[in-house]
Tab-separated table of C-alpha atoms in Angstrom:
chain	number	residue	atom	x	y	z
A	179	UNK	CA	17.811	92.427	34.303
A	180	UNK	CA	16.822	90.790	30.992
A	181	UNK	CA	15.562	87.719	32.935
A	182	UNK	CA	13.547	90.044	35.159
A	183	UNK	CA	11.984	91.561	32.076
A	184	UNK	CA	11.233	88.051	30.820
A	185	UNK	CA	9.316	87.459	34.074
A	186	UNK	CA	7.364	90.621	33.552
A	187	UNK	CA	6.437	89.458	30.194
A	188	UNK	CA	5.094	86.139	31.557
A	189	UNK	CA	3.013	88.037	34.007
A	190	UNK	CA	1.614	90.178	31.216
A	191	UNK	CA	0.669	86.999	29.304
A	192	UNK	CA	-1.057	85.763	32.412
A	193	UNK	CA	-3.071	88.949	32.558
A	194	UNK	CA	-4.207	88.361	28.966
A	195	UNK	CA	-5.454	84.889	29.942
A	196	UNK	CA	-7.437	86.485	32.730
A	197	UNK	CA	-8.744	89.271	30.426
A	198	UNK	CA	-8.742	88.094	26.824
A	199	UNK	CA	-10.267	91.353	25.724
A	200	UNK	CA	-7.158	93.186	26.680
A	201	UNK	CA	-5.356	91.549	23.657
A	202	UNK	CA	-4.889	94.374	21.158
A	203	UNK	CA	-5.715	92.853	17.784
A	204	UNK	CA	-5.207	96.064	15.714
A	205	UNK	CA	-1.692	96.414	17.096
A	206	UNK	CA	-1.019	92.756	16.459
A	207	UNK	CA	-2.031	92.989	12.859
A	208	UNK	CA	0.021	96.085	12.383
A	209	UNK	CA	3.145	94.410	13.841
A	210	UNK	CA	2.591	91.288	11.606
A	211	UNK	CA	2.543	93.546	8.618
A	212	UNK	CA	5.642	95.503	9.627
A	213	UNK	CA	7.786	92.658	10.927
A	214	UNK	CA	6.542	89.886	8.535
A	215	UNK	CA	4.875	91.059	5.326
A	216	UNK	CA	7.207	93.945	4.667
A	217	UNK	CA	10.187	91.676	5.372
A	218	UNK	CA	9.398	88.962	2.769
A	219	UNK	CA	11.216	90.378	-0.202
A	220	UNK	CA	14.585	90.902	1.551
A	221	UNK	CA	14.548	87.589	3.364
A	222	UNK	CA	13.625	85.700	0.228
A	223	UNK	CA	16.235	87.420	-1.856
A	224	UNK	CA	19.122	86.693	0.615
A	225	UNK	CA	17.956	83.103	1.107
A	226	UNK	CA	17.814	82.643	-2.690
A	227	UNK	CA	21.428	83.937	-3.047
A	228	UNK	CA	22.623	81.823	-0.166
A	229	UNK	CA	21.103	78.755	-1.731
A	230	UNK	CA	23.011	79.522	-4.899
A	231	UNK	CA	26.243	79.854	-2.998
A	232	UNK	CA	25.696	76.546	-1.012
A	233	UNK	CA	24.869	74.641	-4.230
A	234	UNK	CA	27.900	76.022	-6.066
A	235	UNK	CA	30.388	75.371	-3.290
A	236	UNK	CA	28.885	71.997	-2.520
A	237	UNK	CA	29.112	70.870	-6.136
A	238	UNK	CA	32.620	72.096	-6.469
A	239	UNK	CA	33.746	70.018	-3.478
A	240	UNK	CA	31.747	66.917	-4.223
A	241	UNK	CA	32.813	66.805	-7.812
A	242	UNK	CA	36.258	65.652	-6.631
A	243	UNK	CA	34.617	62.409	-5.389
A	244	UNK	CA	32.300	62.018	-8.298
A	245	UNK	CA	29.249	62.597	-5.989
A	246	UNK	CA	27.874	65.931	-7.380
A	247	UNK	CA	24.353	64.693	-7.135
A	248	UNK	CA	24.651	64.679	-3.383
A	249	UNK	CA	24.820	68.449	-3.571
A	250	UNK	CA	21.010	68.353	-3.572
A	251	UNK	CA	20.994	66.300	-0.354
A	252	UNK	CA	23.400	68.833	1.248
A	253	UNK	CA	21.383	71.813	0.189
A	254	UNK	CA	18.019	70.383	1.257
A	255	UNK	CA	19.180	69.254	4.743
A	256	UNK	CA	21.157	72.417	5.612
A	257	UNK	CA	18.470	74.842	4.379
A	258	UNK	CA	15.587	73.074	6.157
A	259	UNK	CA	17.360	72.329	9.455
A	260	UNK	CA	19.647	75.385	9.903
A	261	UNK	CA	20.237	78.035	7.313
A	262	UNK	CA	16.690	78.944	6.360
A	263	UNK	CA	15.361	79.750	9.863
A	264	UNK	CA	18.700	81.121	11.128
A	265	UNK	CA	19.066	83.576	8.182
A	266	UNK	CA	15.501	84.714	8.638
A	267	UNK	CA	16.029	85.249	12.422
A	268	UNK	CA	19.308	87.225	11.838
A	269	UNK	CA	17.571	89.445	9.276
A	270	UNK	CA	14.613	90.060	11.565
A	271	UNK	CA	16.979	90.823	14.475
A	272	UNK	CA	18.741	93.498	12.378
A	273	UNK	CA	15.431	94.788	10.838
A	274	UNK	CA	12.550	94.361	13.325
A	275	UNK	CA	14.419	93.918	16.672
A	276	UNK	CA	16.260	97.277	16.026
A	277	UNK	CA	12.936	98.869	14.990
A	278	UNK	CA	11.355	97.796	18.288
A	279	UNK	CA	14.126	99.351	20.205
A	280	UNK	CA	14.091	102.618	18.164
A	281	UNK	CA	10.270	102.944	18.365
A	282	UNK	CA	10.000	102.323	22.087
A	283	UNK	CA	13.182	104.266	22.820
A	284	UNK	CA	11.875	107.352	21.042
A	285	UNK	CA	8.720	107.110	23.009
A	286	UNK	CA	10.803	106.892	26.137
A	287	UNK	CA	12.673	109.971	25.293
A	288	UNK	CA	9.517	111.867	24.504
A	289	UNK	CA	8.015	110.769	27.863
A	290	UNK	CA	5.130	109.036	26.159
A	291	UNK	CA	5.549	105.839	28.146
A	292	UNK	CA	5.367	107.894	31.426
A	293	UNK	CA	2.188	109.411	30.024
A	294	UNK	CA	0.797	105.944	29.444
A	295	UNK	CA	1.386	104.930	32.954
A	296	UNK	CA	-0.125	108.133	34.236
A	297	UNK	CA	-3.503	107.457	32.411
A	298	UNK	CA	-3.465	103.754	33.609
A	299	UNK	CA	-2.065	102.040	30.545
A	300	UNK	CA	0.516	99.193	30.996
A	301	UNK	CA	3.356	99.600	28.490
A	302	UNK	CA	3.751	95.845	28.567
A	303	UNK	CA	0.204	95.379	27.236
A	304	UNK	CA	0.370	98.308	24.856
A	305	UNK	CA	3.900	98.105	23.463
A	306	UNK	CA	5.634	94.884	24.318
A	307	UNK	CA	3.057	92.063	23.899
A	308	UNK	CA	1.789	93.036	20.373
A	309	UNK	CA	5.386	93.125	19.156
A	310	UNK	CA	6.204	89.727	20.665
A	311	UNK	CA	2.989	88.155	19.355
A	312	UNK	CA	3.453	89.675	15.946
A	313	UNK	CA	7.034	88.285	15.593
A	314	UNK	CA	5.894	84.848	16.984
A	315	UNK	CA	3.503	84.685	14.025
A	316	UNK	CA	5.737	86.251	11.426
A	317	UNK	CA	9.037	84.530	11.905
A	318	UNK	CA	7.710	80.945	11.236
A	319	UNK	CA	6.149	82.191	7.950
A	320	UNK	CA	9.394	83.896	6.953
A	321	UNK	CA	11.421	80.825	7.891
A	322	UNK	CA	9.177	78.711	5.667
A	323	UNK	CA	9.628	81.124	2.753
A	324	UNK	CA	13.323	81.334	3.356
A	325	UNK	CA	13.531	77.586	3.070
A	326	UNK	CA	11.703	77.598	-0.218
A	327	UNK	CA	13.632	80.470	-1.640
A	328	UNK	CA	17.005	78.802	-0.610
A	329	UNK	CA	15.936	75.581	-2.314
A	330	UNK	CA	14.804	77.427	-5.409
A	331	UNK	CA	18.237	79.254	-5.631
A	332	UNK	CA	20.007	76.000	-5.199
A	333	UNK	CA	17.891	74.255	-7.820
A	334	UNK	CA	18.772	76.899	-10.356
A	335	UNK	CA	22.491	76.680	-9.700
A	336	UNK	CA	22.395	72.833	-9.528
A	337	UNK	CA	20.686	72.660	-12.999
A	338	UNK	CA	23.362	74.974	-14.316
A	339	UNK	CA	26.400	73.333	-12.621
A	340	UNK	CA	25.345	69.693	-12.338
A	341	UNK	CA	23.591	69.449	-15.648
A	342	UNK	CA	20.466	67.983	-14.030
A	343	UNK	CA	16.854	68.977	-14.834
A	344	UNK	CA	14.519	70.569	-12.269
A	345	UNK	CA	12.411	67.461	-12.132
A	346	UNK	CA	15.599	65.437	-11.346
A	347	UNK	CA	16.496	67.836	-8.608
A	348	UNK	CA	13.139	67.525	-7.035
A	349	UNK	CA	13.242	63.701	-7.200
A	350	UNK	CA	16.642	63.578	-5.472
A	351	UNK	CA	15.348	66.138	-2.897
A	352	UNK	CA	12.484	63.814	-2.085
A	353	UNK	CA	14.797	60.993	-1.253
A	354	UNK	CA	16.512	62.953	1.535
A	355	UNK	CA	14.011	65.436	2.874
A	356	UNK	CA	11.516	64.173	5.536
A	357	UNK	CA	8.962	65.897	7.617
A	358	UNK	CA	11.460	65.779	10.507
A	359	UNK	CA	13.856	67.995	8.848
A	360	UNK	CA	11.217	70.542	8.206
A	361	UNK	CA	9.889	70.479	11.831
A	362	UNK	CA	13.343	70.797	13.260
A	363	UNK	CA	13.718	74.146	11.475
A	364	UNK	CA	10.125	75.247	12.232
A	365	UNK	CA	10.410	74.503	15.972
A	366	UNK	CA	13.336	76.956	16.228
A	367	UNK	CA	11.470	79.803	14.663
A	368	UNK	CA	9.011	80.792	17.598
A	369	UNK	CA	12.049	80.540	20.073
A	370	UNK	CA	14.203	82.794	17.948
A	371	UNK	CA	11.286	85.255	17.600
A	372	UNK	CA	10.606	85.337	21.278
A	373	UNK	CA	14.302	86.070	21.962
A	374	UNK	CA	14.527	88.891	19.390
A	375	UNK	CA	11.298	90.585	20.464
A	376	UNK	CA	12.197	90.340	24.181
A	377	UNK	CA	15.562	91.882	23.648
A	378	UNK	CA	14.392	94.563	21.271
A	379	UNK	CA	11.607	95.713	23.615
A	380	UNK	CA	13.840	95.505	26.719
A	381	UNK	CA	16.587	97.658	25.196
A	382	UNK	CA	13.996	100.142	24.043
A	383	UNK	CA	12.616	100.595	27.627
A	384	UNK	CA	16.163	101.078	28.840
A	385	UNK	CA	16.615	104.230	26.684
A	386	UNK	CA	17.201	107.296	28.827
A	387	UNK	CA	16.969	110.979	27.890
A	388	UNK	CA	18.694	111.501	24.545
A	389	UNK	CA	18.857	110.604	20.907
A	390	UNK	CA	22.356	109.215	21.510
A	391	UNK	CA	20.854	106.745	23.922
A	392	UNK	CA	18.408	105.594	21.316
A	393	UNK	CA	21.117	104.948	18.864
A	394	UNK	CA	23.305	103.135	21.335
A	395	UNK	CA	20.568	100.892	22.572
A	396	UNK	CA	19.413	100.131	18.962
A	397	UNK	CA	22.816	98.884	18.108
A	398	UNK	CA	23.087	96.913	21.366
A	399	UNK	CA	19.718	95.265	20.745
A	400	UNK	CA	20.884	93.843	17.430
A	401	UNK	CA	24.128	92.324	18.859
A	402	UNK	CA	22.429	91.185	22.049
A	403	UNK	CA	19.612	89.431	20.208
A	404	UNK	CA	21.789	87.667	17.598
A	405	UNK	CA	24.099	86.228	20.192
A	406	UNK	CA	21.476	84.239	22.130
A	407	UNK	CA	19.838	83.239	18.910
A	408	UNK	CA	23.125	81.568	17.878
A	409	UNK	CA	23.480	79.954	21.241
A	410	UNK	CA	19.838	78.666	21.070
A	411	UNK	CA	20.548	77.209	17.581
A	412	UNK	CA	23.641	75.388	18.972
A	413	UNK	CA	21.554	73.979	21.710
A	414	UNK	CA	18.862	72.840	19.282
A	415	UNK	CA	21.528	71.168	17.149
A	416	UNK	CA	22.750	69.207	20.062
A	417	UNK	CA	19.318	68.248	21.127
A	418	UNK	CA	18.184	67.153	17.636
């Protein structure tokens, strides 16, 4: 059923290509604000704290081999390739994916979606595509900020634990980080965003008849979206 909904989404995108004016820019900007701009503080805060944890644990382990400086290498690679984008995706799945399900599900309970169809509006164009497009734009930006916040947190911990200056940290980081590491993380972001948005909207349209169904589908959408995101991340890791 989820694959069928994916097919409906592709057909809806084909309709936009035929009729570009049907793209709802106001709804798109609103979704970018809700799922992207408003999520910046929490995503950056958590990434900052995770960066501190990785730097502390890495320094503690590498100290046994006299290789504490390589904590910077560990932090840079793992934040850019994996943790930054994955943490942002999981946060967005719990924050925005569940919101998509709750919003659309409430409209389903109130029969607003049936009213849309009655007056000739396609819920795919009005509700689903703006949310998908908004997340496709928001998540790469959040992933970039997550990478930066994680490196900043790691830099603060490294200067405290490793007794290196911030300038030395940056110089060591430059020796290991390449554009490839950055793009590996960024390539994942639109894929994760598409998965989260598709699942969130799909579960919202499956709501039937009661507030209990809204709560059940909202919980289900978070779990169902995080699982394929982790699977996709594993596939990317194998490919790259």
